CSV table of C-alpha atoms in Angstrom, one decimal:
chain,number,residue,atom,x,y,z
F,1,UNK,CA,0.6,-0.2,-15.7
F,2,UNK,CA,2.8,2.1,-13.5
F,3,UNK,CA,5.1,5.0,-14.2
F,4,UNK,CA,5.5,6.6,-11.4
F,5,UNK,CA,9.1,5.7,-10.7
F,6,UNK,CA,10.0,8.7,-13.2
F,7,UNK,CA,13.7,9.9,-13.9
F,8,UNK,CA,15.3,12.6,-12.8
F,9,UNK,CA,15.8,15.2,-16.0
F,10,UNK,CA,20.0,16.6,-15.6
F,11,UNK,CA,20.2,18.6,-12.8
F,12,UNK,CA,22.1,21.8,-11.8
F,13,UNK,CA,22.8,22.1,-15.7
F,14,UNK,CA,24.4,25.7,-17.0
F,15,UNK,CA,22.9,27.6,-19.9
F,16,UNK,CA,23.8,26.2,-23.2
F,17,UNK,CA,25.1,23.2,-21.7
F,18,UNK,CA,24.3,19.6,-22.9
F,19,UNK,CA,22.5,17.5,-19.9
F,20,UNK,CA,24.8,14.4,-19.0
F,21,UNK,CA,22.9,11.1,-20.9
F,22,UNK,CA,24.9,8.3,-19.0
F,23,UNK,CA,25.8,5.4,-21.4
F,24,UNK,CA,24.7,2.6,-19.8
F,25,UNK,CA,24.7,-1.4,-20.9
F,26,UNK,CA,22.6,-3.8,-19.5
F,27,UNK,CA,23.9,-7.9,-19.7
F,28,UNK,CA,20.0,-9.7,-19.8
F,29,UNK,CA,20.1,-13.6,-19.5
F,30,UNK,CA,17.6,-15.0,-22.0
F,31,UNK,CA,15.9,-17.2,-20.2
F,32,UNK,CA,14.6,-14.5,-17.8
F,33,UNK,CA,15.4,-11.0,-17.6
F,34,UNK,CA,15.7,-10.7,-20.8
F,35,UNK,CA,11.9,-11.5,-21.4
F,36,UNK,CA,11.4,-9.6,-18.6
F,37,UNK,CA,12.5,-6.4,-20.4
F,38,UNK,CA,10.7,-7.8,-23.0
F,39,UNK,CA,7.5,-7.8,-20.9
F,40,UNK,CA,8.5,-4.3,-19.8
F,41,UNK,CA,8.6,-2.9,-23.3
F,42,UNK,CA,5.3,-4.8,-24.3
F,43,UNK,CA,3.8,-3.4,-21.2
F,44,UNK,CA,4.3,0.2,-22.8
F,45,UNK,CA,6.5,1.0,-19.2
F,46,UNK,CA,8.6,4.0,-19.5
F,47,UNK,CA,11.6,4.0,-18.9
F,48,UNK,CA,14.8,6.3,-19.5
F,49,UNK,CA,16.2,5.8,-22.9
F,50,UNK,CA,20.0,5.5,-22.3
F,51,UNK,CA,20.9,2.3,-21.7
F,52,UNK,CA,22.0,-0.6,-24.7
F,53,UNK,CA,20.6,-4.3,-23.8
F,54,UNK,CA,22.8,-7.2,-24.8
F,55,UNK,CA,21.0,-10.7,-24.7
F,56,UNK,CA,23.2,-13.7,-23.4
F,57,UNK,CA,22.3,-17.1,-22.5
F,58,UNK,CA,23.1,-17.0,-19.1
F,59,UNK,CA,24.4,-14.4,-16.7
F,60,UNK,CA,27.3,-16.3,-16.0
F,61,UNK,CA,28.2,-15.6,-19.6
F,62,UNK,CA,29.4,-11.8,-19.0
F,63,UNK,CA,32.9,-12.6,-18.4
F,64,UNK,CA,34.7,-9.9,-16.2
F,65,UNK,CA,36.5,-8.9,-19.2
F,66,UNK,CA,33.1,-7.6,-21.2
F,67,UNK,CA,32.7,-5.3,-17.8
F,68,UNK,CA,35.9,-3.9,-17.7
F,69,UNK,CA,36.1,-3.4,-21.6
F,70,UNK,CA,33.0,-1.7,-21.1
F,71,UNK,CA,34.0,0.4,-18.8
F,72,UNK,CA,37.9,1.0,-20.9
F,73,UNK,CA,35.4,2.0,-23.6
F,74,UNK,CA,33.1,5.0,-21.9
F,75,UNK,CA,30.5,3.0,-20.4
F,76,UNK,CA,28.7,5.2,-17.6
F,77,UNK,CA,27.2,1.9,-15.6
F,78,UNK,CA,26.7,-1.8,-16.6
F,79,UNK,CA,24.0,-3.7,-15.2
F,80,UNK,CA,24.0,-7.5,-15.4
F,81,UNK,CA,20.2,-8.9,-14.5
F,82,UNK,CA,20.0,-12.6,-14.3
F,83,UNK,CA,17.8,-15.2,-13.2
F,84,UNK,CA,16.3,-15.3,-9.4
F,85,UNK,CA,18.5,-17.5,-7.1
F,86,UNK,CA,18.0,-21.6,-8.0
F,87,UNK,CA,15.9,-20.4,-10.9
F,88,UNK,CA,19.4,-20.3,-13.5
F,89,UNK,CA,18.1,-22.2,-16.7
F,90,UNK,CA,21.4,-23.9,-16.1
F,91,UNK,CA,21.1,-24.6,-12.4
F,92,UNK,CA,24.1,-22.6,-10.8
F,93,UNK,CA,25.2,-20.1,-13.5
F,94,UNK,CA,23.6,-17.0,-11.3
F,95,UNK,CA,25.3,-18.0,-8.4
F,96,UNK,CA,28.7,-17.7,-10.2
F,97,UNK,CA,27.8,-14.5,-11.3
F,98,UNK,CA,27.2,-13.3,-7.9
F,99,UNK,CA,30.5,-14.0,-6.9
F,100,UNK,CA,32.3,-12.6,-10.2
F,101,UNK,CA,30.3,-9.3,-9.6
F,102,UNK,CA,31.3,-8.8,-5.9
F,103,UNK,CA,34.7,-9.6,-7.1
F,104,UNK,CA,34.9,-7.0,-9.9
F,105,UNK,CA,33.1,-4.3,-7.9
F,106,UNK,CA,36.5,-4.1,-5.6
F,107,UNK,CA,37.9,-4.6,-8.6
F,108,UNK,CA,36.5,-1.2,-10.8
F,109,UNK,CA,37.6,0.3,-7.3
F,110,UNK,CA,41.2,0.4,-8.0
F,111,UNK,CA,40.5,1.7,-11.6
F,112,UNK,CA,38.8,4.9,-9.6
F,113,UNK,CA,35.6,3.7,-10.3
F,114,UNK,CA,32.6,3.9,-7.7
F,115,UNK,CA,31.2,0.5,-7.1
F,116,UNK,CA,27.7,1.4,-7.6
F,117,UNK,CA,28.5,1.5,-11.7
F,118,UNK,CA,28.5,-1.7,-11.5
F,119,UNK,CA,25.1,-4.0,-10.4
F,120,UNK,CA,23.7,-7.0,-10.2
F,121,UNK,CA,20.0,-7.8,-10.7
F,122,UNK,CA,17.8,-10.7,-10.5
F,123,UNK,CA,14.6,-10.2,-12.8
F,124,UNK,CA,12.6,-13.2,-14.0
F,125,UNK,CA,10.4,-13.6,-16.9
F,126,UNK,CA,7.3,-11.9,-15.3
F,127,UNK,CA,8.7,-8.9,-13.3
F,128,UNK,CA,8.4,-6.4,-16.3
F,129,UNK,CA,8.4,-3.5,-13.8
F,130,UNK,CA,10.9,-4.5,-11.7
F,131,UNK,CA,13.2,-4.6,-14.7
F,132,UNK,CA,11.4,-1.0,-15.3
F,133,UNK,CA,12.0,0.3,-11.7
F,134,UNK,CA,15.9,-1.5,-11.5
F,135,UNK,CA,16.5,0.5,-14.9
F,136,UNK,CA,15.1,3.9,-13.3
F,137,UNK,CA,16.5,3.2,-10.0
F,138,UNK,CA,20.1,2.7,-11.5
F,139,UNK,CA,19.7,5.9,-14.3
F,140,UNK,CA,19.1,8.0,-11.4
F,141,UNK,CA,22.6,6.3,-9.8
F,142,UNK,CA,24.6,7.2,-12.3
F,143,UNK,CA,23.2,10.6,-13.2
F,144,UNK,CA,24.5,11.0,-9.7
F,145,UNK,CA,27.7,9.6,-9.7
F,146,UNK,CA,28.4,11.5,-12.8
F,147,UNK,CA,30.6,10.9,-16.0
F,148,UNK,CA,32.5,8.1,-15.7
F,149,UNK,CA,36.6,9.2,-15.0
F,150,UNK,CA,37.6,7.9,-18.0
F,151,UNK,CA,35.3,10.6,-19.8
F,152,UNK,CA,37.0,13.1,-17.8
F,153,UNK,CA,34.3,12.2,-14.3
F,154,UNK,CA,35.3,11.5,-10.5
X,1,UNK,CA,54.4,-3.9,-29.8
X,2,UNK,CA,54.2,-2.3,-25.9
X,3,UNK,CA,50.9,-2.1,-24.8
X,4,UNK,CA,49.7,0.7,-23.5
X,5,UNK,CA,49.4,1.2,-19.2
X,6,UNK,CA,45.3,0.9,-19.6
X,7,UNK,CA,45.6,-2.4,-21.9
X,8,UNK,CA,48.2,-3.3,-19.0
X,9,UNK,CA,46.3,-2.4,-16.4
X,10,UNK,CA,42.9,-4.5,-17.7
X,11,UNK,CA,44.7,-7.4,-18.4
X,12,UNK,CA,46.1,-7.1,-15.0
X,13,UNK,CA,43.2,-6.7,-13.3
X,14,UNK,CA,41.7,-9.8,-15.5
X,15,UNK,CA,44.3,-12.6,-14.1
X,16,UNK,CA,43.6,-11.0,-10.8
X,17,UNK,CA,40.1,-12.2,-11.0
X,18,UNK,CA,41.5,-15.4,-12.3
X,19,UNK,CA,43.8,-15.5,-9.4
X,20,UNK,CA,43.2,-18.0,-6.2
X,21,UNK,CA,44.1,-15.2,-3.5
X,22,UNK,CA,41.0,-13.0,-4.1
X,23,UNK,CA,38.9,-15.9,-5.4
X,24,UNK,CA,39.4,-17.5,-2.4
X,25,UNK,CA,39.3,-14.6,0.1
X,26,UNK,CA,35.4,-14.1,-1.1
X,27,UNK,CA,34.5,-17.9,-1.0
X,28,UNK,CA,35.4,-17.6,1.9
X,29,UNK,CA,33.5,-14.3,3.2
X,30,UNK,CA,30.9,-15.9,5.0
X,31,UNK,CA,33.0,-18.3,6.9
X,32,UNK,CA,35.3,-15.6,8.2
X,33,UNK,CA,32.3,-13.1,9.0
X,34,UNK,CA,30.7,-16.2,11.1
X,35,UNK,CA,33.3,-18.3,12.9
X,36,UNK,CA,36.3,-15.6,12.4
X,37,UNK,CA,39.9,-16.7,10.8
X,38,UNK,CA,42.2,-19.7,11.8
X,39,UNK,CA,43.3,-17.8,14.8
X,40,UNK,CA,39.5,-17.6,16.2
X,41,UNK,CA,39.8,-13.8,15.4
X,42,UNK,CA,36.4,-12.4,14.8
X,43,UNK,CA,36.2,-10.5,11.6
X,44,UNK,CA,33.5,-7.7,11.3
X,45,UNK,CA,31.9,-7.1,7.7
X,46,UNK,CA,33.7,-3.9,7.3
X,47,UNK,CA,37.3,-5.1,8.2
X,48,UNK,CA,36.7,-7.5,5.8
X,49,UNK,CA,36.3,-5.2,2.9
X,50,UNK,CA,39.4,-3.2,3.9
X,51,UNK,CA,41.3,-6.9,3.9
X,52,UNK,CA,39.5,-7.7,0.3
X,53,UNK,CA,39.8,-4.6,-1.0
X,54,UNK,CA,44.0,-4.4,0.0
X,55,UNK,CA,44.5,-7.8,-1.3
X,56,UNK,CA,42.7,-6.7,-4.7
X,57,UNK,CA,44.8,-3.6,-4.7
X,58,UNK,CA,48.4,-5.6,-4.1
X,59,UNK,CA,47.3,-8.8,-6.5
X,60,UNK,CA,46.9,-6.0,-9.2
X,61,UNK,CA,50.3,-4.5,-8.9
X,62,UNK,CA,51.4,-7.3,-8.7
X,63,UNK,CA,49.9,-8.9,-12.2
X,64,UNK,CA,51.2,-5.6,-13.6
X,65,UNK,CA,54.9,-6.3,-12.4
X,66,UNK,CA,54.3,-9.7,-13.5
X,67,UNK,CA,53.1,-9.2,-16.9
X,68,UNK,CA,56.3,-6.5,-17.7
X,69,UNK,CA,59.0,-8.9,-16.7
X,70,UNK,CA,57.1,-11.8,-18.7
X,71,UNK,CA,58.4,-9.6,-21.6
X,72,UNK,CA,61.7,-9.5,-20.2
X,73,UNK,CA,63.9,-8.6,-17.4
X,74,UNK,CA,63.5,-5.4,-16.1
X,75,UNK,CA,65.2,-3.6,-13.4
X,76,UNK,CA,63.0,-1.4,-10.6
X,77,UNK,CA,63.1,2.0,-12.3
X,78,UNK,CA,61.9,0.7,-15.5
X,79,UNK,CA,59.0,-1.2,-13.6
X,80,UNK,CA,58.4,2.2,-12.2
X,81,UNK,CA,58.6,3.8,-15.4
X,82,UNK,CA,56.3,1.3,-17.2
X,83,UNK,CA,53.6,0.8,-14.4
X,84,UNK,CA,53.5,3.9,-12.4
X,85,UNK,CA,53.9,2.4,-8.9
X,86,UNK,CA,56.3,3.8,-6.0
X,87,UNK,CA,60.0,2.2,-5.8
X,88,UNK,CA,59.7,1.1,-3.1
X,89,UNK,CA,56.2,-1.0,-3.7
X,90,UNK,CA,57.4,-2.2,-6.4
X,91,UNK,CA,60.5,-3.5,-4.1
X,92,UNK,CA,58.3,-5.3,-1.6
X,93,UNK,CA,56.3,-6.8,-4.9
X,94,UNK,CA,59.6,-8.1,-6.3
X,95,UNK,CA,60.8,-9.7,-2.9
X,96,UNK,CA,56.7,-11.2,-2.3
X,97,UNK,CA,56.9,-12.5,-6.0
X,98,UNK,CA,61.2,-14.3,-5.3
X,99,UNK,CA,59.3,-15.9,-2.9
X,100,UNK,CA,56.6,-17.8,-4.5
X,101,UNK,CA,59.5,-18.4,-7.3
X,102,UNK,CA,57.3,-16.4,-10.0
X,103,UNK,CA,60.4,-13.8,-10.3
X,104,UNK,CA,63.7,-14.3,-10.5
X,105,UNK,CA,67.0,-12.3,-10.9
X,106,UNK,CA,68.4,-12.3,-14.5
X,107,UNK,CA,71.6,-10.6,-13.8
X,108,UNK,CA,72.2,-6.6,-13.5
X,109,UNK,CA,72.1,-3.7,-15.6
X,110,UNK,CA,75.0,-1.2,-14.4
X,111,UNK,CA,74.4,-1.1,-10.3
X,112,UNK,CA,70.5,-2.6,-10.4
X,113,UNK,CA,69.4,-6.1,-10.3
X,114,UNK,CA,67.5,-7.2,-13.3
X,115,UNK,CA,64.2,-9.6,-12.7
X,116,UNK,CA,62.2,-11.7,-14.8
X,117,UNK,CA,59.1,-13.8,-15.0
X,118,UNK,CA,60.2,-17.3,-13.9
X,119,UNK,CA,58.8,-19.9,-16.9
X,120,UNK,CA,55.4,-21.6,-15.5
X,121,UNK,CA,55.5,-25.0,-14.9
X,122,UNK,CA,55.1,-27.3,-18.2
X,123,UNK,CA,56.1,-24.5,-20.0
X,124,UNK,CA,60.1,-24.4,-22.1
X,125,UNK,CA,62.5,-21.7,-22.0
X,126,UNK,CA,60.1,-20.5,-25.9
X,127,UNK,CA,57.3,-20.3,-24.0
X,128,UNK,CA,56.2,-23.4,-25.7
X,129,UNK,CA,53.2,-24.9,-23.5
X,130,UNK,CA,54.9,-29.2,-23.1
Protein backbone atom coordinates (compact mmCIF):
# COMPACT_ATOMS: atom_id res chain seq x y z
CA UNK A 1 0.00 0.00 0.00
CA UNK A 2 1.46 3.54 -0.70
CA UNK A 3 0.82 6.93 0.65
CA UNK A 4 3.42 8.73 -0.14
CA UNK A 5 1.83 10.98 -2.72
CA UNK A 6 0.56 13.16 0.34
CA UNK A 7 -1.36 16.54 -0.03
CA UNK A 8 -0.26 19.70 0.48
CA UNK A 9 -2.06 21.22 3.87
CA UNK A 10 -3.24 25.33 2.74
CA UNK A 11 -0.41 27.22 2.27
CA UNK A 12 0.57 30.82 3.02
CA UNK A 13 -2.66 30.93 5.22
CA UNK A 14 -3.16 34.19 7.75
CA UNK A 15 -3.95 33.80 11.39
CA UNK A 16 -7.60 33.01 12.00
CA UNK A 17 -8.18 32.37 8.58
CA UNK A 18 -9.99 29.23 7.19
CA UNK A 19 -7.57 27.08 4.78
CA UNK A 20 -9.14 26.91 1.17
CA UNK A 21 -10.98 23.03 0.93
CA UNK A 22 -11.45 23.07 -2.97
CA UNK A 23 -14.89 21.57 -3.87
CA UNK A 24 -14.17 19.09 -6.19
CA UNK A 25 -16.50 16.44 -8.24
CA UNK A 26 -15.25 13.52 -9.73
CA UNK A 27 -17.58 11.83 -12.90
CA UNK A 28 -16.41 7.77 -12.35
CA UNK A 29 -17.72 5.35 -15.22
CA UNK A 30 -18.97 2.13 -13.54
CA UNK A 31 -17.51 -0.17 -15.36
CA UNK A 32 -14.01 0.92 -14.44
CA UNK A 33 -12.88 3.89 -12.55
CA UNK A 34 -15.46 3.70 -10.55
CA UNK A 35 -14.33 0.24 -9.06
CA UNK A 36 -11.17 1.58 -9.22
CA UNK A 37 -11.92 4.11 -6.47
CA UNK A 38 -13.62 1.44 -5.13
CA UNK A 39 -10.34 -0.62 -4.99
CA UNK A 40 -8.65 2.60 -3.74
CA UNK A 41 -10.95 2.95 -0.76
CA UNK A 42 -10.79 -0.92 0.06
CA UNK A 43 -7.12 -0.62 -0.16
CA UNK A 44 -7.31 1.87 2.99
CA UNK A 45 -5.28 4.61 0.33
CA UNK A 46 -5.38 8.06 1.58
CA UNK A 47 -6.43 10.41 -0.06
CA UNK A 48 -7.64 14.15 0.42
CA UNK A 49 -11.19 14.31 1.50
CA UNK A 50 -12.73 17.08 -0.76
CA UNK A 51 -13.92 15.78 -3.61
CA UNK A 52 -17.88 14.28 -4.21
CA UNK A 53 -17.86 10.92 -6.64
CA UNK A 54 -20.82 10.58 -8.94
CA UNK A 55 -21.12 7.01 -10.56
CA UNK A 56 -22.35 7.00 -14.29
CA UNK A 57 -22.48 4.27 -16.75
CA UNK A 58 -20.10 5.46 -19.08
CA UNK A 59 -17.92 8.51 -19.36
CA UNK A 60 -19.56 9.63 -22.24
CA UNK A 61 -22.53 10.08 -20.07
CA UNK A 62 -21.26 13.58 -18.45
CA UNK A 63 -22.82 15.73 -20.84
CA UNK A 64 -20.97 19.21 -21.19
CA UNK A 65 -23.90 20.69 -19.50
CA UNK A 66 -23.24 18.68 -15.90
CA UNK A 67 -19.56 20.36 -16.23
CA UNK A 68 -20.50 23.68 -16.72
CA UNK A 69 -23.44 23.52 -14.19
CA UNK A 70 -20.90 22.38 -11.90
CA UNK A 71 -18.78 24.92 -12.39
CA UNK A 72 -22.16 27.84 -12.45
CA UNK A 73 -22.65 26.11 -9.08
CA UNK A 74 -19.08 26.63 -7.07
CA UNK A 75 -17.38 23.67 -8.14
CA UNK A 76 -13.42 24.24 -7.58
CA UNK A 77 -12.39 21.29 -10.32
CA UNK A 78 -14.29 18.37 -11.94
CA UNK A 79 -12.54 15.40 -12.91
CA UNK A 80 -14.09 12.89 -15.29
CA UNK A 81 -12.04 9.30 -15.10
CA UNK A 82 -13.18 6.82 -17.60
CA UNK A 83 -12.24 3.64 -19.00
CA UNK A 84 -8.53 3.15 -20.75
CA UNK A 85 -8.63 3.70 -24.53
CA UNK A 86 -10.64 0.56 -26.54
CA UNK A 87 -11.41 -0.66 -23.09
CA UNK A 88 -15.12 1.49 -23.02
CA UNK A 89 -17.70 -1.16 -21.80
CA UNK A 90 -19.57 0.33 -24.71
CA UNK A 91 -16.78 0.21 -27.26
CA UNK A 92 -16.26 4.02 -28.16
CA UNK A 93 -17.93 5.97 -25.44
CA UNK A 94 -14.28 7.16 -23.88
CA UNK A 95 -13.22 8.31 -27.14
CA UNK A 96 -16.22 10.69 -27.26
CA UNK A 97 -15.40 11.88 -24.14
CA UNK A 98 -12.04 12.75 -25.07
CA UNK A 99 -13.14 14.97 -27.61
CA UNK A 100 -16.07 16.68 -25.45
CA UNK A 101 -13.42 17.41 -22.78
CA UNK A 102 -10.75 19.12 -25.05
CA UNK A 103 -13.74 20.89 -26.35
CA UNK A 104 -15.02 22.28 -23.02
CA UNK A 105 -11.63 23.00 -21.69
CA UNK A 106 -11.44 26.11 -24.35
CA UNK A 107 -14.65 26.27 -23.58
CA UNK A 108 -14.38 27.05 -19.35
CA UNK A 109 -11.67 29.43 -20.91
CA UNK A 110 -13.95 32.01 -22.00
CA UNK A 111 -15.94 31.79 -18.67
CA UNK A 112 -12.31 32.86 -17.02
CA UNK A 113 -11.71 29.60 -15.93
CA UNK A 114 -8.08 27.92 -16.08
CA UNK A 115 -8.20 24.77 -18.13
CA UNK A 116 -6.57 22.66 -15.64
CA UNK A 117 -10.09 22.70 -13.49
CA UNK A 118 -11.15 20.58 -15.72
CA UNK A 119 -9.49 16.76 -16.42
CA UNK A 120 -9.73 13.81 -17.91
CA UNK A 121 -8.57 10.52 -16.58
CA UNK A 122 -8.37 6.97 -17.68
CA UNK A 123 -8.41 4.55 -14.51
CA UNK A 124 -9.51 0.91 -14.88
CA UNK A 125 -10.88 -1.46 -12.52
CA UNK A 126 -7.36 -2.42 -10.93
CA UNK A 127 -5.43 0.86 -10.79
CA UNK A 128 -6.70 1.75 -7.19
CA UNK A 129 -3.61 4.00 -6.74
CA UNK A 130 -3.61 5.61 -9.80
CA UNK A 131 -7.15 6.77 -9.00
CA UNK A 132 -5.42 7.64 -5.48
CA UNK A 133 -2.38 9.51 -6.97
CA UNK A 134 -4.81 11.35 -10.08
CA UNK A 135 -7.03 12.54 -6.94
CA UNK A 136 -3.82 13.83 -5.02
CA UNK A 137 -2.16 15.05 -8.02
CA UNK A 138 -5.37 17.15 -9.07
CA UNK A 139 -6.16 18.43 -5.11
CA UNK A 140 -2.79 19.78 -5.17
CA UNK A 141 -3.91 21.58 -8.76
CA UNK A 142 -6.52 23.29 -7.64
CA UNK A 143 -5.26 24.27 -4.12
CA UNK A 144 -2.95 26.08 -6.54
CA UNK A 145 -5.10 27.63 -8.93
CA UNK A 146 -7.19 28.83 -6.07
CA UNK A 147 -10.99 29.50 -5.51
CA UNK A 148 -12.76 29.22 -8.46
CA UNK A 149 -13.83 33.14 -9.90
CA UNK A 150 -17.13 32.48 -9.38
CA UNK A 151 -16.40 32.17 -5.56
CA UNK A 152 -14.80 35.42 -5.83
CA UNK A 153 -11.04 33.44 -7.26
CA UNK A 154 -8.83 34.29 -10.47
CA UNK B 1 -39.21 35.54 -17.65
CA UNK B 2 -35.37 37.01 -18.83
CA UNK B 3 -32.86 34.88 -17.85
CA UNK B 4 -30.19 36.05 -16.28
CA UNK B 5 -26.42 36.82 -18.34
CA UNK B 6 -24.90 33.53 -16.51
CA UNK B 7 -28.10 31.23 -17.49
CA UNK B 8 -27.39 33.08 -20.95
CA UNK B 9 -24.08 32.67 -21.15
CA UNK B 10 -24.20 28.58 -20.23
CA UNK B 11 -26.74 27.94 -22.60
CA UNK B 12 -24.63 29.68 -25.02
CA UNK B 13 -21.76 28.11 -24.49
CA UNK B 14 -23.89 24.65 -24.58
CA UNK B 15 -25.09 25.08 -28.43
CA UNK B 16 -21.59 26.08 -29.03
CA UNK B 17 -20.45 22.63 -28.15
CA UNK B 18 -23.38 21.43 -30.15
CA UNK B 19 -22.33 23.57 -32.98
CA UNK B 20 -20.39 22.03 -36.27
CA UNK B 21 -17.69 24.96 -36.45
CA UNK B 22 -15.76 23.95 -33.23
CA UNK B 23 -16.85 20.26 -33.47
CA UNK B 24 -15.35 20.23 -36.56
CA UNK B 25 -12.25 22.41 -36.04
CA UNK B 26 -11.05 19.57 -33.33
CA UNK B 27 -11.97 16.52 -35.52
CA UNK B 28 -10.03 17.90 -37.44
CA UNK B 29 -6.82 18.78 -35.19
CA UNK B 30 -4.71 16.10 -36.22
CA UNK B 31 -5.14 16.41 -39.83
CA UNK B 32 -4.31 20.09 -39.77
CA UNK B 33 -1.27 19.62 -37.28
CA UNK B 34 0.03 16.72 -39.95
CA UNK B 35 -0.66 17.68 -43.58
CA UNK B 36 -1.53 21.53 -42.76
CA UNK B 37 -4.91 23.25 -44.13
CA UNK B 38 -6.45 23.19 -47.76
CA UNK B 39 -3.89 25.82 -48.78
CA UNK B 40 -0.82 23.30 -47.76
CA UNK B 41 -0.17 25.84 -44.89
CA UNK B 42 1.50 24.15 -42.09
CA UNK B 43 -0.17 24.62 -38.79
CA UNK B 44 2.03 24.33 -35.58
CA UNK B 45 0.13 22.93 -32.36
CA UNK B 46 0.19 26.33 -30.77
CA UNK B 47 -1.37 28.31 -33.63
CA UNK B 48 -3.84 25.99 -33.56
CA UNK B 49 -5.02 26.65 -30.13
CA UNK B 50 -5.02 30.41 -30.71
CA UNK B 51 -7.42 29.45 -34.06
CA UNK B 52 -9.66 26.93 -31.64
CA UNK B 53 -9.57 28.98 -28.94
CA UNK B 54 -10.81 32.42 -31.20
CA UNK B 55 -13.39 30.43 -32.99
CA UNK B 56 -14.77 29.17 -29.34
CA UNK B 57 -14.63 32.73 -28.17
CA UNK B 58 -16.72 34.29 -31.54
CA UNK B 59 -19.25 30.94 -31.73
CA UNK B 60 -20.11 32.01 -28.02
CA UNK B 61 -21.01 35.55 -28.72
CA UNK B 62 -22.43 34.65 -31.30
CA UNK B 63 -25.01 31.85 -29.56
CA UNK B 64 -25.54 34.78 -27.09
CA UNK B 65 -26.64 37.30 -29.87
CA UNK B 66 -28.53 34.49 -31.22
CA UNK B 67 -30.43 33.33 -28.35
CA UNK B 68 -31.63 37.25 -27.46
CA UNK B 69 -33.07 37.95 -30.78
CA UNK B 70 -34.76 34.32 -30.79
CA UNK B 71 -36.88 36.22 -28.12
CA UNK B 72 -37.37 38.98 -30.38
CA UNK B 73 -35.92 41.66 -32.37
CA UNK B 74 -33.50 43.72 -30.87
CA UNK B 75 -31.64 46.57 -32.01
CA UNK B 76 -27.47 46.74 -31.23
CA UNK B 77 -27.57 48.82 -27.99
CA UNK B 78 -30.00 46.49 -26.39
CA UNK B 79 -27.77 43.42 -27.49
CA UNK B 80 -25.05 45.43 -25.85
CA UNK B 81 -27.14 46.05 -22.93
CA UNK B 82 -28.31 42.39 -22.49
CA UNK B 83 -24.95 40.48 -23.38
CA UNK B 84 -22.22 42.78 -22.47
CA UNK B 85 -20.23 42.69 -25.75
CA UNK B 86 -18.65 45.84 -27.58
CA UNK B 87 -20.91 47.58 -30.36
CA UNK B 88 -19.02 47.17 -32.67
CA UNK B 89 -18.53 43.11 -32.08
CA UNK B 90 -21.71 42.83 -31.80
CA UNK B 91 -21.98 44.65 -35.44
CA UNK B 92 -19.54 42.24 -37.15
CA UNK B 93 -21.77 39.26 -35.33
CA UNK B 94 -24.95 40.64 -36.78
CA UNK B 95 -23.48 41.06 -40.44
CA UNK B 96 -21.52 37.16 -40.05
CA UNK B 97 -25.05 35.87 -38.75
CA UNK B 98 -27.26 38.05 -42.26
CA UNK B 99 -25.03 35.99 -43.89
CA UNK B 100 -25.62 32.52 -43.07
CA UNK B 101 -29.51 33.75 -43.05
CA UNK B 102 -29.80 32.99 -39.19
CA UNK B 103 -30.59 36.87 -38.57
CA UNK B 104 -32.58 39.07 -40.25
CA UNK B 105 -33.73 42.70 -40.14
CA UNK B 106 -37.28 43.21 -38.61
CA UNK B 107 -37.66 46.80 -39.29
CA UNK B 108 -36.25 49.78 -37.04
CA UNK B 109 -36.74 51.22 -33.81
CA UNK B 110 -36.29 55.30 -34.11
CA UNK B 111 -32.82 55.56 -36.24
CA UNK B 112 -31.45 51.68 -35.44
CA UNK B 113 -32.17 48.59 -37.42
CA UNK B 114 -34.02 45.97 -35.51
CA UNK B 115 -32.78 42.08 -35.98
CA UNK B 116 -34.22 38.93 -35.26
CA UNK B 117 -33.63 35.11 -35.20
CA UNK B 118 -34.63 33.95 -38.68
CA UNK B 119 -37.30 30.71 -38.01
CA UNK B 120 -35.09 27.29 -38.48
CA UNK B 121 -35.89 25.28 -41.19
CA UNK B 122 -39.20 23.03 -40.53
CA UNK B 123 -40.08 25.19 -38.05
CA UNK B 124 -43.65 27.94 -38.53
CA UNK B 125 -43.71 31.50 -37.78
CA UNK B 126 -45.17 29.82 -33.59
CA UNK B 127 -42.18 28.15 -33.39
CA UNK B 128 -44.13 25.03 -33.95
CA UNK B 129 -41.45 22.22 -34.95
CA UNK B 130 -43.63 20.75 -38.85
Amino acid sequence: MSTDATHHAGTHIAEGEKPFEPKLLVFCCNWCSYAGADLAGVSRLQMPPYFRTIRVMCSARVDPEFVLRAFERGADGVLVAGCHPADCHYIGGNYRTRRRIALLKMLIQQFGYDPDRLRLEWVSAGEGEKFQKTIVEFTNTIKELGVSPLRGGE
Amino acid sequence: MRMSLREARIRAALRTVEGERVRWLLGKKGTLLASGNVFGEAISEPRYDVVVQKAAGVELERNLLLQEMEAGPRTVHELHDATGIAKPQIVKHVIALKRWRLVEQAGMKGQSPQYMASPKKGQTEKGEVN
